[in-house]
XYZ file of C-alpha atoms in Angstrom:
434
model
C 0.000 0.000 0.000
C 1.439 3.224 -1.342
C 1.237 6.241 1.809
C -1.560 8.808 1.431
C 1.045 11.502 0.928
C 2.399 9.137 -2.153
C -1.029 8.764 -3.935
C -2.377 12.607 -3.223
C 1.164 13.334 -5.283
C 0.074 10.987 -8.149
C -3.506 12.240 -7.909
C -2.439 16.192 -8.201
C 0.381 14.907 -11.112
C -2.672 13.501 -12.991
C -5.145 16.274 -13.013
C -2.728 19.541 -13.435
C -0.041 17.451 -15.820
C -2.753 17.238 -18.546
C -4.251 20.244 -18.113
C -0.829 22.047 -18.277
C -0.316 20.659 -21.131
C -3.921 21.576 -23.198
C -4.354 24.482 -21.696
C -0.825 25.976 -21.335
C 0.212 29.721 -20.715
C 3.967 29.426 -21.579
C 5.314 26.093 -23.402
C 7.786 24.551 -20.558
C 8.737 20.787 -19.671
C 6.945 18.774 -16.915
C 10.485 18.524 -15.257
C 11.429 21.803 -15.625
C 14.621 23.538 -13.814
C 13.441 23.328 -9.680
C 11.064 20.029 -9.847
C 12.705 17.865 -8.067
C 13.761 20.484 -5.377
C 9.673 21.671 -5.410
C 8.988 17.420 -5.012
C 10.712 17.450 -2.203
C 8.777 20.145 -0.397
C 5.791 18.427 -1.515
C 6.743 15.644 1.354
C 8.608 17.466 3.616
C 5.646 19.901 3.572
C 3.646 17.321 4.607
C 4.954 16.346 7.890
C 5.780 20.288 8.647
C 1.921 20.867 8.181
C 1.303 18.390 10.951
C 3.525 19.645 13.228
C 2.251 23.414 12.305
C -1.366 22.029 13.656
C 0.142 20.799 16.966
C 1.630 23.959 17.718
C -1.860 25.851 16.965
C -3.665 23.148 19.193
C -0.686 23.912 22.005
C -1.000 27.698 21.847
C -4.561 27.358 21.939
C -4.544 25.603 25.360
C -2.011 27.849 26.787
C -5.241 30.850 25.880
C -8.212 29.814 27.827
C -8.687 32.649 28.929
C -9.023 34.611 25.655
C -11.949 31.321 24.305
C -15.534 32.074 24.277
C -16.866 28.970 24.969
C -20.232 30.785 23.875
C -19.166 32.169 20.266
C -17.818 29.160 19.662
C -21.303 27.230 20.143
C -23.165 29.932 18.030
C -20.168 29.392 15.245
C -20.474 25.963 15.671
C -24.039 25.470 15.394
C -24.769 27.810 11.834
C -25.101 25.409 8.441
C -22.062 23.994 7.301
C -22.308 26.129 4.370
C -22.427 29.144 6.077
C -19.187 28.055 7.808
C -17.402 27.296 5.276
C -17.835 31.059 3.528
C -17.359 32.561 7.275
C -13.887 30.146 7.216
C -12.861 31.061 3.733
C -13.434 35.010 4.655
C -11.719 34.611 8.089
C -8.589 32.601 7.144
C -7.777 34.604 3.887
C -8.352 37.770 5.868
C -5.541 36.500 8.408
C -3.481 35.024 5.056
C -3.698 38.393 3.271
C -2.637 40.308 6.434
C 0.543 38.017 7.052
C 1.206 37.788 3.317
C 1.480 41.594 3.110
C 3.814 41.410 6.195
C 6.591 38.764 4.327
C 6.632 41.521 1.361
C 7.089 44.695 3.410
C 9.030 43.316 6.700
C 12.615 42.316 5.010
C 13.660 39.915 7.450
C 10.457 37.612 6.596
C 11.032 38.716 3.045
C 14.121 36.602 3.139
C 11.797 33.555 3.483
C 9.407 34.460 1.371
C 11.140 35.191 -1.501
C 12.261 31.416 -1.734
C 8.760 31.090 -2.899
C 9.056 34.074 -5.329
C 12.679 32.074 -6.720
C 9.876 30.020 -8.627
C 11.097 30.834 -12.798
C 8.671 28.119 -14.420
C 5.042 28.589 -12.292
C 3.022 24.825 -12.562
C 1.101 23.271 -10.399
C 4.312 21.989 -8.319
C 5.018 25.448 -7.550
C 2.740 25.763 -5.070
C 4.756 23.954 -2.700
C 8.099 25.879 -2.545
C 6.914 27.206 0.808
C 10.393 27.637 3.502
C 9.508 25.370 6.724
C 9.413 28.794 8.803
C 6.717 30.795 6.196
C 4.819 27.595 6.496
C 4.550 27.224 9.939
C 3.708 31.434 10.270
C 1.057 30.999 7.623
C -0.409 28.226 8.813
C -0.648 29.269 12.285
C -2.002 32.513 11.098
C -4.921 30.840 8.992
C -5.736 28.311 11.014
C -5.601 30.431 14.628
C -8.417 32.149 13.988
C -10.717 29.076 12.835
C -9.897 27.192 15.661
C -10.570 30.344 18.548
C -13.966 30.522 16.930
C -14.832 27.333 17.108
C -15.698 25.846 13.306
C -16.639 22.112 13.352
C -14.416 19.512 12.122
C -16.607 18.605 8.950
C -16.019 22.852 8.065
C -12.258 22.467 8.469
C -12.198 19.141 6.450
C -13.830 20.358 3.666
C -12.011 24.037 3.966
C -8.693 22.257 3.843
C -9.501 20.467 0.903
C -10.800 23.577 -0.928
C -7.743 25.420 0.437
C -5.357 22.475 -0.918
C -6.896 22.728 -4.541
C -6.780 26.293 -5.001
C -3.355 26.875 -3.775
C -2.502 23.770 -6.370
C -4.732 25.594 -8.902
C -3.484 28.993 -8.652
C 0.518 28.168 -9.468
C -1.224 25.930 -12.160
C 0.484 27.002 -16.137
C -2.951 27.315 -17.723
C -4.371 29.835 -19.570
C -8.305 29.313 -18.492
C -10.533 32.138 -17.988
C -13.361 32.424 -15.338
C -15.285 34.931 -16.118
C -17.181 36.698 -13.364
C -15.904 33.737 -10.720
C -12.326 35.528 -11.101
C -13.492 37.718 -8.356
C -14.524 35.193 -5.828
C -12.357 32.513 -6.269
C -8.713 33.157 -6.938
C -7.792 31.893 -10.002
C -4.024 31.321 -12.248
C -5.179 34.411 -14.086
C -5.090 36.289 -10.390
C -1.876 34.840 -8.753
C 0.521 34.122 -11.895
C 0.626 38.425 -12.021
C 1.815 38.380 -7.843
C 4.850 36.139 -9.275
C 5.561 38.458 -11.616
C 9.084 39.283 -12.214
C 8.480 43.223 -11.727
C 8.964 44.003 -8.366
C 5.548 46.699 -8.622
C 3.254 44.277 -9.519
C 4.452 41.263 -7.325
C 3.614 43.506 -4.360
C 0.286 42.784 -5.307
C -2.620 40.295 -4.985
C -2.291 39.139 -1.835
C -4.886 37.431 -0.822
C -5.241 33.559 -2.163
C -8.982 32.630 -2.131
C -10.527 36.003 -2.407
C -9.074 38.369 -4.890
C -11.982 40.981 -3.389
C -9.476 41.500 -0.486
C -7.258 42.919 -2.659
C -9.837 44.966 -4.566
C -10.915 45.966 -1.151
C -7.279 46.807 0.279
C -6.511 48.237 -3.217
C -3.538 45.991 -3.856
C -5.172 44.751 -6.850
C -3.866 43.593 -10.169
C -5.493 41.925 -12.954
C -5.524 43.351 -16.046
C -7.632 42.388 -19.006
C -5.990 40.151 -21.492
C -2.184 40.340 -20.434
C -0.607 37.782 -18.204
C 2.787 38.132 -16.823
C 6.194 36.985 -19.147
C 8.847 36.578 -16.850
C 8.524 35.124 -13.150
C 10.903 35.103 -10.243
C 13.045 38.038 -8.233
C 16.376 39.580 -9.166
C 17.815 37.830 -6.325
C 20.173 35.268 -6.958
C 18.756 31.786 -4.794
C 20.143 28.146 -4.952
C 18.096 26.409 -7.078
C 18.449 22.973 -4.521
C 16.512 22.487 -1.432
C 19.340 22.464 1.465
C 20.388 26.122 -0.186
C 16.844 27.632 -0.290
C 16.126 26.295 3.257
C 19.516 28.063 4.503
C 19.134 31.693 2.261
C 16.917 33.470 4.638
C 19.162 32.516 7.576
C 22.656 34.088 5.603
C 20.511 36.650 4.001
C 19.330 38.333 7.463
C 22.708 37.516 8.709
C 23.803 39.758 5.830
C 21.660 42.298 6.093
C 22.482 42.666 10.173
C 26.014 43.036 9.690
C 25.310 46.341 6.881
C 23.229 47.750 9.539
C 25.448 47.450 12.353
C 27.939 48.833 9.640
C 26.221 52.020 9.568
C 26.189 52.646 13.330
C 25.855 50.914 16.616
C 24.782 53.275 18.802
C 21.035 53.507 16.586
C 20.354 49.994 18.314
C 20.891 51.569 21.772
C 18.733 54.229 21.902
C 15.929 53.990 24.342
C 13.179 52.741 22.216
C 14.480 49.757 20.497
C 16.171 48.577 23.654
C 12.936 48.777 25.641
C 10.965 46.924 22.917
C 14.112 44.381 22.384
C 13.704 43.668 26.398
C 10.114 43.520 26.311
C 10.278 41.142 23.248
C 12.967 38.982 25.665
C 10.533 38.731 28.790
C 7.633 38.005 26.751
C 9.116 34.935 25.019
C 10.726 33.824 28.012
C 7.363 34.325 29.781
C 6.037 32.077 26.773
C 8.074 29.604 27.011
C 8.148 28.680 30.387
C 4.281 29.184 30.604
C 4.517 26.456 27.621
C 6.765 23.982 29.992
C 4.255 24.543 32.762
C 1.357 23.772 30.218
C -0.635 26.921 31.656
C -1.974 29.899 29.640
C 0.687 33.347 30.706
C -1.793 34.766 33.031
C -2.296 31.583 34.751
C 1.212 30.987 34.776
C 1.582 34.595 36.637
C -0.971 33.829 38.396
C 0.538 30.470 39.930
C 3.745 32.631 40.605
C 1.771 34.145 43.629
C 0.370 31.040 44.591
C 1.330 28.385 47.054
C 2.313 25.343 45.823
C 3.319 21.544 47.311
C 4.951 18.873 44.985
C 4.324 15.408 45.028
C 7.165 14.471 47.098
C 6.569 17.111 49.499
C 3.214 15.838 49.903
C 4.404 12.336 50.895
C 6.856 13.740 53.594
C 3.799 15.241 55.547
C 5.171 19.273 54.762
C 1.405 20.252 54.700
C -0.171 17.714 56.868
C -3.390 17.519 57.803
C -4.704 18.259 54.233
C -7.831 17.303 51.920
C -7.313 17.267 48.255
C -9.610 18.782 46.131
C -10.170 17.574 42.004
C -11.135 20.738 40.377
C -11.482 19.000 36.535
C -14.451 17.666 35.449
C -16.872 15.028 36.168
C -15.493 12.989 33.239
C -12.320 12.987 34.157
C -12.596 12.006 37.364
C -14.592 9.331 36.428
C -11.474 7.823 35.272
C -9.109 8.546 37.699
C -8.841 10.506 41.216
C -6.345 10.717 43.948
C -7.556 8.359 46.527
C -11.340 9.428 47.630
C -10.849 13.157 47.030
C -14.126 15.219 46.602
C -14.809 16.355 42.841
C -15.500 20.370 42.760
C -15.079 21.258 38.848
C -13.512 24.363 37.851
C -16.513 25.680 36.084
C -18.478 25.265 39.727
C -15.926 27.537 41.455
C -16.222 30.060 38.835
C -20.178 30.280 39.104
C -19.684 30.757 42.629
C -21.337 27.712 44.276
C -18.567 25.604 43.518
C -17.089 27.701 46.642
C -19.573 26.718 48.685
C -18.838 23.918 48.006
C -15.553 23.696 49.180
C -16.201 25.665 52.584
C -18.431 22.988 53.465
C -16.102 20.686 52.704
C -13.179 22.039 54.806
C -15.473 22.829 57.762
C -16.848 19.563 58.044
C -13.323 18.530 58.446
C -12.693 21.058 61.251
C -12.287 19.296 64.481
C -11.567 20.858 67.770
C -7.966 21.122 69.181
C -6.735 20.141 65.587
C -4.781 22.152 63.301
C -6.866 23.055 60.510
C -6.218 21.180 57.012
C -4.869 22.634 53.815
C -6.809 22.396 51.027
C -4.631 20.999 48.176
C -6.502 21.715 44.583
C -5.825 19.361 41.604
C -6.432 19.203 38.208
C -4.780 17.408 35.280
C -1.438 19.201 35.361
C -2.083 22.489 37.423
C -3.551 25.303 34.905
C -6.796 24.884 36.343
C -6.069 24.223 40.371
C -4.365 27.971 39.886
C -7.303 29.559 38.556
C -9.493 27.760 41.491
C -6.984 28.926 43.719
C -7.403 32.685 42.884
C -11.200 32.050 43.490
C -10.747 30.269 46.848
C -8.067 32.897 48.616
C -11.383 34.865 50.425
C -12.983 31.170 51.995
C -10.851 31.460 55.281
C -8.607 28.333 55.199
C -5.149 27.883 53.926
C -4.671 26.548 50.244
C -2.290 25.311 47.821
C -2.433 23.688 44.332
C -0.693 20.659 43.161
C 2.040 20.842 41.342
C 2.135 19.033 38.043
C -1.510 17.448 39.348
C -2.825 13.902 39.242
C 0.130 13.159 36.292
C 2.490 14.256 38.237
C 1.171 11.774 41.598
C 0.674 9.274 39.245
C 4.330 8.971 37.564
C 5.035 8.833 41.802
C 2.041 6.984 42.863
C 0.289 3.847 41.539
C -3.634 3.981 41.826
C -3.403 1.156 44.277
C -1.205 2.557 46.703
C -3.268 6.130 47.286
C -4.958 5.072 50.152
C -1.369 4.132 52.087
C 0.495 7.404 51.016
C -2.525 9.272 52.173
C -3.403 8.430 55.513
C -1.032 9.580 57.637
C -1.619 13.320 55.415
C -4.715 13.482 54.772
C -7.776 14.532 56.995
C -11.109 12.420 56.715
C -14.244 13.742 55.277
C -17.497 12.519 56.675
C -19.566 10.033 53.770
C -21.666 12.568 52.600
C -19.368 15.068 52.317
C -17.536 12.423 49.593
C -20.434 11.236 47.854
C -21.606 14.499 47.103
């Protein structure tokens, strides 16, 4: 059995190869000068598209706090049609927006302009995409579908449609579309943005709706002329390795004749204050990543007390009652010994703290230190954000660290009940049950 990356390659070399050659613009061979490199980002594409969709799925869940779980029911809930227009709109909106940014920013020009090397435009084209514009232009198209919440039958069938008109566009035909040339980008569009003149690449942006561009007026499409010459005056290896290392020597280049004409422009105030800010913030980023909490969560848990696993076991905390603060279907599975299930999303409403006061009072006993109220979730994001809604209930509190997968790399299931009771303070039945 041939992969699925394998036969879509056959099945894309057997509808454009033909056409190309009935319905040709300029008279060029099917293995023209760059095909083999352009195969090769066919597959390597592939797997970097895949990894561009785990790091929009991981971004996402570092953002709860910016989802509308609402908006994203009404999106979800419209007819798929209607979806699918809203997603076209949305995502080429975003596309046109970061497209415009690799022409007029030149360090991401650097990258992009590995796509504009392209000499001989076919349907191959299309895919002479650097790793690093991929994963920018994919995270800025698909971002936006994902926060609002589109259904997985929309994105299906807008990836497919998004596939086939990138494929299309780069395609060496010479069909016309009449009135549908302003809806649905078409060769007759795009070929012009590849254009050879550096004026009239800088426009037609967009890739699905040329009315962006009519709308942003960066439109070009004139009646009955097509572009003769494709590419950019710059010279770029024509093999893969080279055009995946060009924007890295180019901006290397490019540094060094700035820093030429001065150092002391990059240490005025200004860009040293934004170059800082620029540092914190990814640091912030990244270590909010390694924590797997959102950045004001992660802030959040900065101010927050916290008790590891291991200081759990040695009794630092003792007496305490632990808390699961994920949801009912989660703790179906799994739970840390008999610990009382308050969800998240109860705390926030505001009886979920209720909730927990009656739980820690019951637990009160006379002479007794009071407990500590450990709060748990799946790997901490959510204990912190129940934590900031329980500091005002009048007993001491900390969350988890690492949560239930961090006690259970330390802990087997079976052996909760043994490492808990000499920590952990009873709860009466009912208190549990409920």
């Amino acid at each position: 059995m041939l992969p699925e990356i394998v036969k879509g390659f056959i099945i894309l070399a057997c509808i454009f190869i033909p056409l190309e050659r009935i319905f040709f613009l300029h008279s060029q061979k099917i293995f023209r000068l760059g095909w083999a490199t352009d195969a090769t980002y066919f597959f390597t594409g592939h797997f970097i598209g895949r990894f561009g969709a785990i790091v929009v799925t991981v971004t996402l869940s570092l953002m709860t706090n910016f989802i509308n779980p609402e908006l994203q029911i009404k999106v979800a809930s419209q007819p798929l049609l209607l979806q699918l227009v809203e997603a076209v709109v949305v995502s080429d909106l975003a596309y046109y927006i970061a497209h415009r940014l690799l022409h007029e920013v030149p360090w991401l020009w650097q990258f992009h302009a590995v796509h504009h090397s392209i000499e001989h435009m076919d349907w191959l084209a299309a895919v002479r995409v650097h790793p690093c514009e991929q994963l920018f232009t994919q995270i800025c198209k698909i971002m936006p579908l994902v926060w609002l919440g589109f259904t997985k039958e929309t994105f299906v069938i807008y990836a497919l449609y998004s596939a086939a008109i990138a494929f299309l566009i780069h395609a060496n035909i010479t069909l016309i579309f009449g009135v549908l040339k302003w809806f649905v980008a078409t060769p007759q569009f795009h070929q012009w943005h590849h254009s050879k003149i550096p004026k009239i690449n800088n426009k037609n942006f967009a890739v699905q709706l040329p009315l962006l561009d009519l709308l942003f007026g960066t439109l070009y499409m004139p009646a009955g002329k097509r572009p003769r010459k494709y590419g950019v005056s710059d010279r770029i290896p024509v093999g893969y390795l080279g055009q995946l290392l060009y924007p890295f020597f180019g901006n290397i280049k490019m540094l060094n004749d700035k820093l030429k004409e001065g150092m002391a422009r990059y240490f005025r105030p200004l860009p040293v204050t934004l170059g800082a800010i620029l540092v914190a913030v990814s640091s912030l980023s990244a270590v909010s990543l390694i924590n797997r909490m959102d950045i004001p969560t992660f802030i959040a848990s900065l101010n927050s007390q916290k008790v590891t696993v291991a200081e759990l076991q040695q009794g630092k905390l003792k007496p305490v009652i632990l808390i699961d603060v994920r949801s009912p279907e989660e703790y179906a599975e799994d739970r840390i010994g008999e610990s009382p299930l308050v969800p998240l999303i109860d705390i926030e409403a505001g009886f979920g703290v209720k909730q927990v006061q009656a739980i820690a009072r019951s637990s009160v006993k006379s002479n007794q230190p009071h407990p500590t109220i450990v709060l748990y979730c799946a790997r901490g994001g959510r204990s912190v954000k129940a934590y900031q809604k329980l500091q005002k209930i009048g007993f001491n509190l900390a969350f988890l660290s690492g949560g239930i997968a961090a006690w259970r790399e330390a802990v087997p299931a079976k052996q909760d009940a043994e490492i808990l009771a000499p920590i952990s303070r009873s709860l009466p039945e009912a208190v549990r049950s409920n």
